[in-house]
Amino acid sequence: MKPTAILLLHCPDRQGIISEITKFITDNHGNIVYLDQYVDRVDGVFFMRIEWELDGFLIPRDKIKDIIDTLYGVRFGVESNLYFNDEKPRMALFVSKMSHCLYDLLARYKAGELDVEIPCIVSNHEDLRYVAEQFGIPYYVWSIKKDHSNKAEVEAAEMELLRKENVTFIVLARYMQIISEDMIRSYPNKIINIHHSFLPAFIGAKPYHQAYERGVKIIGATSHYVTTELDAGPIIEQDVVRITHKDTPDSLVLKGRDLEKIVLSRAVSKHVERKILTFKNKTIIFS
Amino acid sequence: MKPTAILLLHCPDRQGIISEITKFITDNHGNIVYLDQYVDRVDGVFFMRIEWELDGFLIPRDKIKDIIDTLYGVRFGVESNLYFNDEKPRMALFVSKMSHCLYDLLARYKAGELDVEIPCIVSNHEDLRYVAEQFGIPYYVWSIKKDHSNKAEVEAAEMELLRKENVTFIVLARYMQIISEDMIRSYPNKIINIHHSFLPAFIGAKPYHQAYERGVKIIGATSHYVTTELDAGPIIEQDVVRITHKDTPDSLVLKGRDLEKIVLSRAVSKHVERKILTFKNKTIIFS
Amino acid sequence: MKPTAILLLHCPDRQGIISEITKFITDNHGNIVYLDQYVDRVDGVFFMRIEWELDGFLIPRDKIKDIIDTLYGVRFGVESNLYFNDEKPRMALFVSKMSHCLYDLLARYKAGELDVEIPCIVSNHEDLRYVAEQFGIPYYVWSIKKDHSNKAEVEAAEMELLRKENVTFIVLARYMQIISEDMIRSYPNKIINIHHSFLPAFIGAKPYHQAYERGVKIIGATSHYVTTELDAGPIIEQDVVRITHKDTPDSLVLKGRDLEKIVLSRAVSKHVERKILTFKNKTIIFS
Amino acid sequence: MKPTAILLLHCPDRQGIISEITKFITDNHGNIVYLDQYVDRVDGVFFMRIEWELDGFLIPRDKIKDIIDTLYGVRFGVESNLYFNDEKPRMALFVSKMSHCLYDLLARYKAGELDVEIPCIVSNHEDLRYVAEQFGIPYYVWSIKKDHSNKAEVEAAEMELLRKENVTFIVLARYMQIISEDMIRSYPNKIINIHHSFLPAFIGAKPYHQAYERGVKIIGATSHYVTTELDAGPIIEQDVVRITHKDTPDSLVLKGRDLEKIVLSRAVSKHVERKILTFKNKTIIFS
């Protein structure tokens, strides 16, 4: 795999943006290997993901972002993020007691499906240490007291770890604690959660029991970026499975697990491939 | 098709109910052609749908219900409904301005898929009279004023029509008015609505716009029996379709239409085939 | 809705094509309202759909195609099709005895969902004349003899009608006859069929019975362009529904009908919106 | 969990079978905790799964099967299988080089989702030994030569192992070898395979590449019992996922992996719960 630059941008829609930017890359000897764009005509916003090979590209890596912002920031109102495919995202996993999402992500990682590094797994319980050990990944436990009296302290320790390990994004793989606003603000659109319902139905605790009580015929799972409002962040991926009156809360939990792990892993993959743009509490997912 | 009796019942679960009832039918020379049962182990309730041929059955039609209630009502706590397959349900359609659900139901009716009679179509607008005329079905319009000042009067007229036409159940085929408690109580679990969202998400008005605003990745439709609480009655059927960030409120409306008509017609079919039992605001749907 | 031009093209992939073409349109004062492109990296082919407003566009309608072919045909190897949004496609419907797809398409047409004209419905049976009459569309019957001895004659008459009515594409809405090679060659990628299986499974006759015999757990329907090889043309759309061991061939037929009409109508919509490109017996479906 | 007996049976359909058998169990003080039955009206066959508690049941475990066969074998033509919920199935896993199905099954096993014992993992390659070691399960490798000259020998060794370990069923978790007729006959309806296509489409090798070539819009996976005809055994479970023209053979492989593991694990669960009956190369799956 050759080294590439990946540019994600959005700006007010106007004629000629695509030509400008593709011309800029081509003129500087960049070989474009991916281009996908989308115009939100309701809001009048242009979104693009463009990727080009760096071999022979005339602008050095560390100047690309600055030049693009300078050339197109004021003129077009472009806001952009730049990534390089050879700089792997560093993912921290937060878990609690359930292993299905953790196993699923680690099995993909081990099989080479997820192009990330996993410097640490964080939990408030010892329960899943054996999984971390199976895969040789450091496992850190900070117990949060029931009265949450040590929560600030715990999060400070976690933040310290994340910084030390240069973590670029966090995956809450059925982590049952609420993340504080501080931590959320430190990782904007960089904390991925899996909620075990078809949001916005059944926000909050015990969604499968809520679904059972309501008598729905389909249940779902939702992966979203964490914002300061509970279960209300930009949705990345959802999926559903059909159920019947024969299902009990327990069988819903079991069926839901398969949804959760598949939906979470799809969301993580899209994030790792830098194919997600967020805008106005929604996601644009490039193909 | 030979004449059959269809018995739907539920009672507290205990040993021997199936044997008792199948033995009763067999002993009286009834040939059982369908039996499906289900035990809700959470609530300890037994549900059954059983259908047998009436030719040669020793008990006359008009006495079956009484005998079953007498034999099993007190002893087992059985609550039952009895239908005959040669007595077609009489369905009233309530519509407003959108034609897709109406066309879909009438096309099925015309093709012999729906074993009902349709004595009338009721609306608060003239818009869909041409559809009723295409199919030769009487179309009644009562306009409800914006301030709802004549609503009681309109519903009285509608109820009069329903009684006159011996309507056994009502389908709200994208009828945009709220039904009064009186009418709902007159047709308990006999008014089927289609709500254009995946309930309980997006209750109330403009669900597709709500879905667009929330940025969901899947939309749905829900068919349910109407109860006095808005969009909260027993769910009969749901289905969903995947959407993307490229969808606009308009394209959601279009995609939703296909869901609505399919989901509604499945619910109507199940009702017409007497395959639905309701219990504790949920439905048991027999196969 | 303002008049627009819609250009569908493909060519060998190389740098700068998007810039070239968007620049050409912009330079000639065309306001681009849609652009979607896709690069097939396996075959090295670039595909694009681009739409722009004609008001103020400097090149007259009747010269656009010629100029694009001249400018980009040899230089880039571009092959293109040009449409105008105010020139409605003219759709001929071919039917046999089953009404569900016909009703579904006509109901959409009547509701304004399908931006087409329907000059004629063609059949080899009288059965569905009443549907055509309900919608006021001319209905033509040519009976094909069991030994097919008059097939050439019938198709000649049909072709004559299609020419006279300036039909631009044909929809086989559960038309049970095989179309001759001559007719297929006259309407390349312009005859849309619905096959009642998940192709390539169960090619040919009675697919629901084949599915029942094989004991599959999911059935499907497939809409495709007709080519001279049976059920082997480019697939436009597919969908599936879950079944169980309780389904009989008859219940499969019923469940399949809903699939068929939804899948066919999605395919027809995409065709009418000029969002389909065919290449190497596959379809590229623009969003 | 109390000990129960699970009886799976089928016989020609006739009146009174359910009453007979439920009465037999009740009369002998068995408390029925599950009953599901199904009548195939096309073939006239009755199928039932019935489960009752053994505490207080008057007939000793080791006589139940014999008594049922004696009482109902000749009289009703009943063919039955009897299991006890406290006798765990012993599952052998056969794998090759891909880890996703193996990890998925082992993670479920570890989380207590699969009520089995796993005495051994068998492979023709060393590749997945590390996974077996992570979970502490013996891993056996017998390499099959390219010319298959040692295949009989290898299978003999495998059969010896299976016998020694009292293996009751085999799961081919993406095992890429064809099983010999001898082994298949030794484990009738006891070898579960996952085929990476929506059977009967794309039988044989490289189904994702076949799907790519054909241009389908949906891909699938199929779990089935292995019979002596390739990919033609009774289907247990299938599922599908939507794809687009943008998918490459590689992305199909990735999307397919998620299908494969979910579909295989659902099939294994149903088998382990003794909820599958096979009849005429089809499966009846109890709820």
Short mmCIF file of N, CA, C and O in Angstrom, two decimals, chain A residues 13 15-16 18-19 22-23 26 30-37 41 246, chain C residues 13 15-16 18-19 22-23 26 30-37 41 246:
data_model
loop_
_atom_site.label_atom_id
_atom_site.label_comp_id
_atom_site.label_asym_id
_atom_site.label_seq_id
_atom_site.Cartn_x
_atom_site.Cartn_y
_atom_site.Cartn_z
N ASP A 13 -21.74 25.40 -0.52
CA ASP A 13 -21.71 24.90 -1.90
C ASP A 13 -21.61 26.04 -2.91
O ASP A 13 -22.29 27.04 -2.78
N GLN A 15 -20.23 26.68 -7.33
CA GLN A 15 -19.66 26.10 -8.53
C GLN A 15 -18.14 26.01 -8.44
O GLN A 15 -17.48 26.89 -7.88
N GLY A 16 -17.61 24.95 -8.99
CA GLY A 16 -16.19 24.94 -9.25
C GLY A 16 -15.29 24.43 -8.14
O GLY A 16 -14.07 24.35 -8.33
N ILE A 18 -15.01 21.37 -6.85
CA ILE A 18 -14.35 20.11 -7.22
C ILE A 18 -13.20 20.35 -8.20
O ILE A 18 -12.09 19.86 -8.01
N SER A 19 -13.47 21.15 -9.24
CA SER A 19 -12.41 21.38 -10.22
C SER A 19 -11.20 22.02 -9.56
O SER A 19 -10.06 21.62 -9.80
N THR A 22 -9.39 19.29 -7.29
CA THR A 22 -8.75 18.21 -8.05
C THR A 22 -7.62 18.76 -8.91
O THR A 22 -6.57 18.13 -9.04
N LYS A 23 -7.83 19.96 -9.44
CA LYS A 23 -6.76 20.59 -10.25
C LYS A 23 -5.52 20.87 -9.38
O LYS A 23 -4.39 20.62 -9.79
N THR A 26 -3.77 17.57 -8.81
CA THR A 26 -3.17 17.07 -10.04
C THR A 26 -1.99 17.94 -10.46
O THR A 26 -0.93 17.42 -10.86
N GLY A 30 -0.14 14.91 -7.69
CA GLY A 30 -0.78 13.92 -6.82
C GLY A 30 -1.70 13.03 -7.64
O GLY A 30 -2.53 13.54 -8.41
N ASN A 31 -1.55 11.73 -7.48
CA ASN A 31 -2.40 10.80 -8.20
C ASN A 31 -3.63 10.46 -7.35
O ASN A 31 -3.53 9.77 -6.33
N ILE A 32 -4.80 10.98 -7.78
CA ILE A 32 -6.02 10.80 -6.99
C ILE A 32 -6.51 9.36 -7.09
O ILE A 32 -6.71 8.85 -8.19
N VAL A 33 -6.69 8.71 -5.96
CA VAL A 33 -7.15 7.31 -5.97
C VAL A 33 -8.56 7.16 -5.41
O VAL A 33 -9.13 6.07 -5.43
N TYR A 34 -9.11 8.20 -4.87
CA TYR A 34 -10.47 8.15 -4.31
C TYR A 34 -11.04 9.55 -4.32
O TYR A 34 -10.36 10.51 -3.96
N LEU A 35 -12.29 9.66 -4.78
CA LEU A 35 -12.97 10.94 -4.67
C LEU A 35 -14.44 10.65 -4.49
O LEU A 35 -15.05 9.94 -5.27
N ASP A 36 -15.00 11.16 -3.43
CA ASP A 36 -16.44 11.08 -3.27
C ASP A 36 -16.90 12.41 -2.72
O ASP A 36 -16.26 13.00 -1.86
N GLN A 37 -18.01 12.90 -3.30
CA GLN A 37 -18.48 14.18 -2.83
C GLN A 37 -19.98 14.15 -2.69
O GLN A 37 -20.64 13.22 -3.21
N ARG A 41 -28.35 19.83 -0.44
CA ARG A 41 -29.04 20.95 -1.09
C ARG A 41 -30.01 21.64 -0.13
O ARG A 41 -30.42 22.77 -0.37
N LYS A 246 -42.91 -14.23 20.74
CA LYS A 246 -42.30 -15.33 21.49
C LYS A 246 -41.00 -14.91 22.19
O LYS A 246 -40.48 -15.63 23.03
N ASP C 13 -10.54 5.50 -16.99
CA ASP C 13 -10.23 6.43 -15.91
C ASP C 13 -8.88 7.11 -16.14
O ASP C 13 -7.91 6.48 -16.52
N GLN C 15 -6.70 11.00 -14.75
CA GLN C 15 -6.77 12.24 -13.99
C GLN C 15 -7.49 13.33 -14.77
O GLN C 15 -7.38 13.44 -15.98
N GLY C 16 -8.21 14.14 -14.06
CA GLY C 16 -8.67 15.40 -14.63
C GLY C 16 -9.99 15.37 -15.38
O GLY C 16 -10.43 16.41 -15.86
N ILE C 18 -13.11 14.84 -14.25
CA ILE C 18 -14.14 15.62 -13.55
C ILE C 18 -13.92 17.11 -13.75
O ILE C 18 -14.84 17.85 -14.10
N SER C 19 -12.67 17.55 -13.54
CA SER C 19 -12.41 18.99 -13.69
C SER C 19 -12.75 19.45 -15.10
O SER C 19 -13.39 20.49 -15.29
N THR C 22 -16.72 19.44 -15.54
CA THR C 22 -17.42 20.45 -14.73
C THR C 22 -17.01 21.85 -15.19
O THR C 22 -17.82 22.76 -15.23
N LYS C 23 -15.75 22.00 -15.56
CA LYS C 23 -15.29 23.31 -16.04
C LYS C 23 -16.00 23.68 -17.35
O LYS C 23 -16.45 24.81 -17.53
N THR C 26 -19.53 24.75 -16.42
CA THR C 26 -19.51 26.03 -15.71
C THR C 26 -19.11 27.18 -16.64
O THR C 26 -19.73 28.25 -16.62
N GLY C 30 -23.56 26.86 -17.20
CA GLY C 30 -24.51 25.86 -16.72
C GLY C 30 -24.39 25.73 -15.20
O GLY C 30 -23.28 25.60 -14.69
N ASN C 31 -25.51 25.79 -14.51
CA ASN C 31 -25.50 25.64 -13.06
C ASN C 31 -25.70 24.17 -12.70
O ASN C 31 -26.78 23.61 -12.86
N ILE C 32 -24.62 23.54 -12.20
CA ILE C 32 -24.67 22.11 -11.91
C ILE C 32 -25.52 21.86 -10.66
O ILE C 32 -25.27 22.43 -9.61
N VAL C 33 -26.52 21.00 -10.79
CA VAL C 33 -27.39 20.72 -9.65
C VAL C 33 -27.23 19.28 -9.14
O VAL C 33 -27.81 18.90 -8.13
N TYR C 34 -26.48 18.47 -9.84
CA TYR C 34 -26.25 17.09 -9.42
C TYR C 34 -24.95 16.61 -10.02
O TYR C 34 -24.69 16.85 -11.22
N LEU C 35 -24.14 15.96 -9.20
CA LEU C 35 -22.95 15.32 -9.75
C LEU C 35 -22.67 14.09 -8.92
O LEU C 35 -22.58 14.16 -7.69
N ASP C 36 -22.59 12.95 -9.56
CA ASP C 36 -22.15 11.76 -8.86
C ASP C 36 -21.23 11.02 -9.80
O ASP C 36 -21.50 10.93 -11.00
N GLN C 37 -20.13 10.54 -9.22
CA GLN C 37 -19.19 9.83 -10.06
C GLN C 37 -18.69 8.60 -9.35
O GLN C 37 -18.85 8.48 -8.13
N ARG C 41 -12.14 0.62 -10.04
CA ARG C 41 -10.68 0.47 -10.07
C ARG C 41 -10.25 -0.90 -10.56
O ARG C 41 -9.11 -1.10 -10.96
N LYS C 246 -42.91 -23.12 7.55
CA LYS C 246 -44.37 -23.11 7.53
C LYS C 246 -44.92 -22.60 6.20
O LYS C 246 -46.12 -22.74 5.93
#
